[in-house]
DNA sequence: TATTGTTATACTCTATAACTATA
DNA sequence: TATAGTTATAGAGTATAACAATA
């Protein structure tokens, strides 16, 4: 019999066996790792996860309104105001009044915004590659597909 | 050519193609769905995700200290104090002074805590089953394995 | 009346510094 | 001096109610 027992008595190692089977638990831990890394990656570019997401969506959907952006980001409108404020204050997007509906703003990236987004996107892409280095391309695709299916299967949808 | 264009002109559908390839994006959206569902599931049992996790770990590791629990949960000690306070105030766990180290507390679930945990665990399990209804058992195992590998591959580990 | 954007507000989660009491 | 628990505090992220301007 092995003699490696009773070697480090003070810390009997905490077991989380009862939680390991829960997807919510694994998802939270994985997301916290990814989220923290993503924040570190975006910080030198003056962006956070939410502003990066908003900037990307505005770039890909020029002229969209704040309501549309909030819906796409699954963020409440009041919270989006702050995000758009910051991007506008940083000179990365513009808020143009829509002639046909003077209540709404048409959001567009500035030249500087496009430049910043390109830099940040490259950093994010290379960082994701490092994070997912342990997975094959096949596994990454599987992961994404499973995540998307969870999102769209949501039983608590309102 | 099809005639389904120009049918709903006001909303050209926001595209997030540039983000769909990022694991961080899919992970966040999936986690928000799961997190919200989990919160709804736990609420009638008087628990939140953090208190449920703490209660589960205390039950599975009787006598562990707050420091050990904080480390296992990847929560800073000051934040754990509030969580333990709430569980203790609800009569679900006890804080016993450790005779050999009077600085530390030994955490243990009460009878009521064990009962509450059993109820909540059953609710969580059945809710996870509903959430993952679209995935096969094989796919769930794959998902969990991939999440764990992401967590342990963390390139930004300190 | 309904919608767009906004303000104000509150609650949860997370993070850091600094304290106390023990060790 | 180092560690366990604590207090105070600050910052994100999220959510709801209510308002002004416009439709």
Coordinates of C-alpha atoms (C1' of nucleotides) in Angstrom, one line a residue:
Chain A
X1 CA 0.0 0.0 0.0
X2 CA 1.2 3.5 -0.8
X3 CA 2.6 5.7 1.9
X4 CA 1.5 9.1 0.6
X5 CA -1.3 9.4 3.1
X6 CA -1.1 11.6 6.2
X7 CA 1.5 13.7 4.3
X8 CA -0.2 17.1 4.5
X9 CA -2.7 16.8 7.3
X10 CA -3.8 20.5 7.7
X11 CA -5.6 20.8 4.4
X12 CA -7.8 17.8 3.5
X13 CA -8.7 19.3 0.1
X14 CA -12.2 20.7 -0.3
X15 CA -14.4 18.5 -2.6
X16 CA -17.0 20.1 -4.9
X17 CA -18.2 16.8 -6.3
X18 CA -21.8 17.7 -5.6
X19 CA -21.5 20.8 -7.8
X20 CA -19.2 19.4 -10.6
X21 CA -22.1 17.8 -12.3
X22 CA -24.0 21.1 -12.7
X23 CA -23.6 22.9 -15.9
X24 CA -24.4 26.2 -14.2
X25 CA -21.4 25.7 -11.9
X26 CA -19.0 24.9 -14.6
X27 CA -20.3 27.6 -16.8
X28 CA -19.9 30.2 -14.1
X29 CA -16.3 29.2 -13.4
X30 CA -15.4 29.1 -17.0
X31 CA -17.0 32.4 -17.7
X32 CA -15.2 34.1 -14.8
X33 CA -11.9 32.9 -16.2
X34 CA -12.8 34.1 -19.7
X35 CA -14.3 37.3 -18.5
X36 CA -11.3 38.3 -16.5
X37 CA -9.0 37.5 -19.3
X38 CA -11.1 39.4 -21.8
X39 CA -11.2 42.4 -19.5
X40 CA -7.4 42.4 -19.2
X41 CA -7.1 42.1 -23.0
X42 CA -9.4 45.0 -23.7
X43 CA -8.2 47.3 -20.9
X44 CA -5.1 48.6 -22.9
X45 CA -7.5 49.5 -25.7
X46 CA -9.8 51.5 -23.4
X47 CA -12.7 49.1 -23.7
X48 CA -14.6 46.8 -21.5
X49 CA -16.6 43.7 -22.6
X50 CA -19.8 45.7 -22.9
X51 CA -18.3 48.6 -24.8
X52 CA -16.4 46.2 -27.1
X53 CA -19.6 44.4 -27.8
X54 CA -21.5 47.6 -28.5
X55 CA -18.7 49.0 -30.7
X56 CA -18.6 45.7 -32.7
X57 CA -22.4 45.7 -33.2
X58 CA -22.5 49.4 -34.2
X59 CA -19.7 48.8 -36.7
X60 CA -21.5 45.8 -38.2
X61 CA -24.9 47.5 -38.2
X62 CA -24.3 51.2 -39.0
X63 CA -27.2 53.5 -38.2
X64 CA -28.9 51.2 -35.7
X65 CA -30.8 52.8 -32.8
X66 CA -30.1 52.4 -29.1
X67 CA -33.2 50.3 -28.7
X68 CA -32.1 47.9 -31.3
X69 CA -28.6 47.8 -29.8
X70 CA -30.0 47.2 -26.4
X71 CA -32.1 44.4 -27.6
X72 CA -29.3 42.8 -29.5
X73 CA -27.0 43.0 -26.4
X74 CA -29.8 41.8 -24.1
X75 CA -29.2 44.9 -22.0
X76 CA -31.9 47.2 -20.6
X77 CA -32.1 50.5 -22.3
X78 CA -31.2 52.6 -19.3
X79 CA -28.0 50.6 -18.9
X80 CA -27.1 51.0 -22.6
X81 CA -27.2 54.8 -22.3
X82 CA -24.1 54.7 -20.1
X83 CA -22.3 52.4 -22.6
X84 CA -23.1 54.6 -25.5
X85 CA -22.2 57.7 -23.5
X86 CA -18.7 56.3 -22.9
X87 CA -18.2 55.3 -26.5
X88 CA -19.3 58.7 -27.7
X89 CA -17.2 60.5 -25.1
X90 CA -14.2 58.5 -26.3
X91 CA -14.9 59.6 -29.9
X92 CA -15.5 56.1 -31.1
X93 CA -19.1 56.4 -32.2
X94 CA -21.5 59.2 -33.1
X95 CA -25.2 59.8 -32.3
X96 CA -27.0 61.2 -35.2
X97 CA -30.7 62.2 -35.0
X98 CA -32.8 60.2 -37.4
X99 CA -34.7 62.6 -39.8
X100 CA -37.7 60.4 -40.1
X101 CA -38.0 59.7 -36.4
X102 CA -36.6 62.5 -34.3
X103 CA -36.8 60.5 -31.1
X104 CA -34.2 58.0 -32.2
X105 CA -30.4 58.2 -32.7
X106 CA -28.6 56.5 -35.5
X107 CA -25.3 55.1 -34.1
X108 CA -22.2 55.0 -36.3
X109 CA -18.6 54.3 -35.6
X110 CA -16.1 57.1 -36.3
X111 CA -12.8 56.5 -38.2
X112 CA -11.1 56.4 -34.8
X113 CA -13.7 53.9 -33.6
X114 CA -13.1 51.6 -36.5
X115 CA -9.3 51.8 -35.9
X116 CA -9.7 51.1 -32.2
X117 CA -12.1 48.2 -32.9
X118 CA -9.7 46.6 -35.4
X119 CA -6.9 46.7 -32.8
X120 CA -9.1 45.4 -30.0
X121 CA -10.6 42.7 -32.2
X122 CA -7.1 41.4 -33.1
X123 CA -6.1 41.3 -29.5
X124 CA -9.3 39.5 -28.5
X125 CA -8.9 37.0 -31.3
X126 CA -5.3 36.1 -30.3
X127 CA -6.3 35.9 -26.7
X128 CA -9.1 33.6 -27.4
X129 CA -6.8 31.4 -29.3
X130 CA -4.5 31.2 -26.3
X131 CA -7.3 30.5 -24.0
X132 CA -8.6 27.7 -26.2
X133 CA -5.2 26.3 -27.0
X134 CA -6.1 23.1 -25.2
X135 CA -9.1 22.5 -27.5
X136 CA -9.1 21.3 -31.1
X137 CA -10.9 23.3 -33.8
X138 CA -13.5 20.6 -33.7
X139 CA -14.0 20.9 -29.9
X140 CA -14.3 24.7 -30.2
X141 CA -17.0 24.4 -32.8
X142 CA -18.8 21.8 -30.6
X143 CA -18.5 24.2 -27.6
X144 CA -20.0 27.1 -29.5
X145 CA -22.8 25.0 -30.9
X146 CA -23.7 23.7 -27.5
X147 CA -23.6 27.2 -25.9
X148 CA -25.9 28.5 -28.7
X149 CA -28.3 25.6 -28.2
X150 CA -28.5 26.3 -24.4
X151 CA -29.2 29.9 -25.1
X152 CA -32.0 29.2 -27.5
X153 CA -33.5 26.3 -25.4
X154 CA -34.0 28.7 -22.4
X155 CA -37.1 27.3 -20.5
X156 CA -37.5 30.4 -18.6
X157 CA -38.0 32.6 -21.6
X158 CA -40.5 35.4 -21.0
Chain B
X1 CA -36.1 35.4 -57.5
X2 CA -38.0 35.2 -54.2
X3 CA -40.4 38.0 -53.3
X4 CA -40.0 37.9 -49.5
X5 CA -37.7 41.0 -49.5
X6 CA -39.0 44.4 -48.5
X7 CA -41.7 42.7 -46.4
X8 CA -40.7 44.2 -43.0
X9 CA -38.7 47.2 -43.9
X10 CA -38.5 49.0 -40.5
X11 CA -36.3 46.4 -38.7
X12 CA -33.4 45.0 -40.9
X13 CA -32.4 42.5 -38.1
X14 CA -29.2 43.3 -36.3
X15 CA -26.4 41.0 -37.2
X16 CA -23.8 39.9 -34.6
X17 CA -21.8 37.8 -37.0
X18 CA -18.5 39.4 -35.9
X19 CA -19.2 38.3 -32.3
X20 CA -20.7 34.8 -32.9
X21 CA -17.3 33.3 -33.4
X22 CA -16.0 34.4 -29.9
X23 CA -16.3 31.9 -27.1
X24 CA -16.5 34.7 -24.6
X25 CA -19.6 36.1 -26.3
X26 CA -21.4 32.7 -26.5
X27 CA -20.4 31.9 -22.9
X28 CA -21.7 35.2 -21.5
X29 CA -25.1 34.8 -23.2
X30 CA -25.4 31.2 -22.2
X31 CA -24.4 32.0 -18.7
X32 CA -26.9 34.8 -18.4
X33 CA -29.7 32.5 -19.4
X34 CA -28.6 29.8 -17.0
X35 CA -27.9 32.2 -14.2
X36 CA -31.3 33.9 -14.5
X37 CA -33.0 30.5 -14.5
X38 CA -31.0 29.3 -11.6
X39 CA -31.8 32.4 -9.6
X40 CA -35.5 31.9 -10.3
X41 CA -35.2 28.2 -9.3
X42 CA -33.5 29.0 -6.0
X43 CA -35.5 32.0 -5.0
X44 CA -38.5 30.0 -3.6
X45 CA -36.0 28.1 -1.4
X46 CA -34.5 31.4 0.0
X47 CA -31.2 30.8 -1.7
X48 CA -29.1 32.5 -4.4
X49 CA -26.4 31.0 -6.5
X50 CA -23.7 31.9 -4.1
X51 CA -25.5 30.8 -0.9
X52 CA -26.5 27.6 -2.7
X53 CA -22.9 26.9 -3.7
X54 CA -21.7 27.7 -0.2
X55 CA -24.3 25.5 1.5
X56 CA -23.5 22.6 -0.8
X57 CA -19.8 22.9 -0.1
X58 CA -20.3 23.1 3.6
X59 CA -22.5 20.1 3.5
X60 CA -19.9 18.1 1.6
X61 CA -17.0 19.3 3.7
X62 CA -18.2 19.6 7.2
X63 CA -16.0 21.7 9.5
X64 CA -14.2 23.6 6.8
X65 CA -13.1 27.2 7.5
X66 CA -14.2 30.3 5.8
X67 CA -10.9 30.7 4.1
X68 CA -11.1 27.3 2.6
X69 CA -14.6 27.9 1.5
X70 CA -13.7 31.2 0.0
X71 CA -10.8 29.6 -1.9
X72 CA -13.0 26.8 -3.2
X73 CA -15.6 29.3 -4.3
X74 CA -13.1 31.6 -5.8
X75 CA -14.6 34.5 -3.8
X76 CA -12.6 37.0 -1.8
X77 CA -12.8 36.5 1.9
X78 CA -14.6 39.8 2.7
X79 CA -17.4 38.8 0.3
X80 CA -17.7 35.4 1.7
X81 CA -18.4 36.9 5.2
X82 CA -21.7 38.2 3.9
X83 CA -22.7 34.9 2.4
X84 CA -21.9 33.0 5.6
X85 CA -23.7 35.6 7.6
X86 CA -26.9 35.1 5.6
X87 CA -26.7 31.3 5.8
X88 CA -26.2 31.5 9.6
X89 CA -28.9 34.0 10.0
X90 CA -31.3 31.7 8.1
X91 CA -30.3 28.9 10.5
X92 CA -28.9 26.8 7.7
X93 CA -25.3 26.6 9.0
X94 CA -23.4 27.1 12.2
X95 CA -20.1 28.8 13.0
X96 CA -18.2 26.9 15.6
X97 CA -14.8 28.1 17.0
X98 CA -12.0 25.7 16.3
X99 CA -10.4 24.7 19.6
X100 CA -7.0 24.3 18.1
X101 CA -7.1 27.6 16.3
X102 CA -9.3 30.1 17.9
X103 CA -9.1 32.5 14.9
X104 CA -11.0 30.1 12.7
X105 CA -14.6 28.9 12.4
X106 CA -15.6 25.4 11.6
X107 CA -18.7 25.6 9.3
X108 CA -21.3 22.9 9.5
X109 CA -24.9 22.6 8.1
X110 CA -27.8 22.4 10.5
X111 CA -30.6 19.8 10.2
X112 CA -32.7 22.6 8.6
X113 CA -29.8 23.4 6.3
X114 CA -29.5 19.8 5.2
X115 CA -33.3 19.7 4.5
X116 CA -33.3 23.0 2.6
X117 CA -30.3 21.9 0.6
X118 CA -31.9 18.7 -0.4
X119 CA -35.0 20.5 -1.6
X120 CA -33.0 23.1 -3.5
X121 CA -30.7 20.5 -5.0
X122 CA -33.7 18.6 -6.3
X123 CA -35.1 21.8 -7.8
X124 CA -31.8 22.7 -9.4
X125 CA -31.3 19.2 -10.8
X126 CA -34.7 19.1 -12.5
X127 CA -34.3 22.6 -13.8
X128 CA -30.9 21.8 -15.3
X129 CA -32.5 18.8 -17.0
X130 CA -35.1 21.1 -18.5
X131 CA -32.5 23.6 -19.6
X132 CA -30.3 20.9 -21.2
X133 CA -33.2 19.1 -22.7
X134 CA -31.9 19.9 -26.2
X135 CA -28.6 18.1 -25.5
X136 CA -27.9 14.4 -25.4
X137 CA -26.2 13.0 -22.3
X138 CA -23.1 12.7 -24.5
X139 CA -23.2 16.3 -25.4
X140 CA -23.7 17.4 -21.8
X141 CA -20.6 15.4 -20.8
X142 CA -18.7 17.0 -23.6
X143 CA -19.8 20.5 -22.6
X144 CA -18.8 20.0 -19.0
X145 CA -15.4 18.6 -20.0
X146 CA -14.8 21.5 -22.3
X147 CA -15.8 24.0 -19.6
X148 CA -13.4 22.4 -17.1
X149 CA -10.6 22.4 -19.6
X150 CA -11.1 26.1 -20.3
X151 CA -11.0 26.8 -16.6
X152 CA -7.8 24.9 -16.1
X153 CA -6.1 26.3 -19.2
X154 CA -6.5 29.9 -18.1
X155 CA -3.5 31.7 -19.6
X156 CA -4.0 34.7 -17.3
X157 CA -3.6 32.7 -14.1
X158 CA -1.8 34.6 -11.4
Chain C
dT1 C1' -51.5 55.8 -26.6
dA2 C1' -47.0 54.0 -27.7
dT3 C1' -42.0 54.5 -28.2
dT4 C1' -37.1 56.6 -27.8
dG5 C1' -34.0 58.0 -24.9
dT6 C1' -33.1 59.5 -20.3
dT7 C1' -32.7 60.1 -15.1
dA8 C1' -32.8 58.2 -10.7
dT9 C1' -32.4 54.5 -7.9
dA10 C1' -31.4 49.9 -5.9
dC11 C1' -29.5 45.5 -5.6
dT12 C1' -26.1 41.9 -6.5
dC13 C1' -21.4 40.6 -7.3
dT14 C1' -16.7 41.6 -7.1
dA15 C1' -12.3 43.7 -5.4
dT16 C1' -9.0 46.2 -2.2
dA17 C1' -7.3 48.3 2.0
dA18 C1' -7.1 48.2 6.7
dC19 C1' -8.4 46.6 11.2
dT20 C1' -8.8 42.7 15.4
dA21 C1' -7.6 38.7 17.5
dT22 C1' -5.3 35.1 17.5
dA23 C1' -1.1 32.2 16.1
Chain D
dT1 C1' 5.4 38.2 11.4
dA2 C1' 1.6 35.8 9.4
dT3 C1' -3.2 34.1 9.2
dA4 C1' -8.6 34.1 10.0
dG5 C1' -12.2 36.8 10.0
dT6 C1' -14.0 41.3 9.7
dT7 C1' -15.3 46.2 8.4
dA8 C1' -15.6 49.8 5.2
dT9 C1' -15.7 51.1 0.7
dA10 C1' -15.8 51.3 -4.3
dG11 C1' -16.7 49.8 -8.8
dA12 C1' -19.1 47.1 -12.3
dG13 C1' -23.3 45.0 -14.1
dT14 C1' -28.2 44.5 -14.0
dA15 C1' -33.2 45.8 -13.1
dT16 C1' -37.4 48.8 -12.5
dA17 C1' -40.1 53.1 -12.3
dA18 C1' -41.0 57.4 -14.1
dC19 C1' -40.2 61.3 -17.0
dA20 C1' -39.7 64.4 -21.6
dA21 C1' -39.9 64.6 -26.4
dT22 C1' -41.7 62.7 -30.3
dA23 C1' -44.6 59.5 -33.0

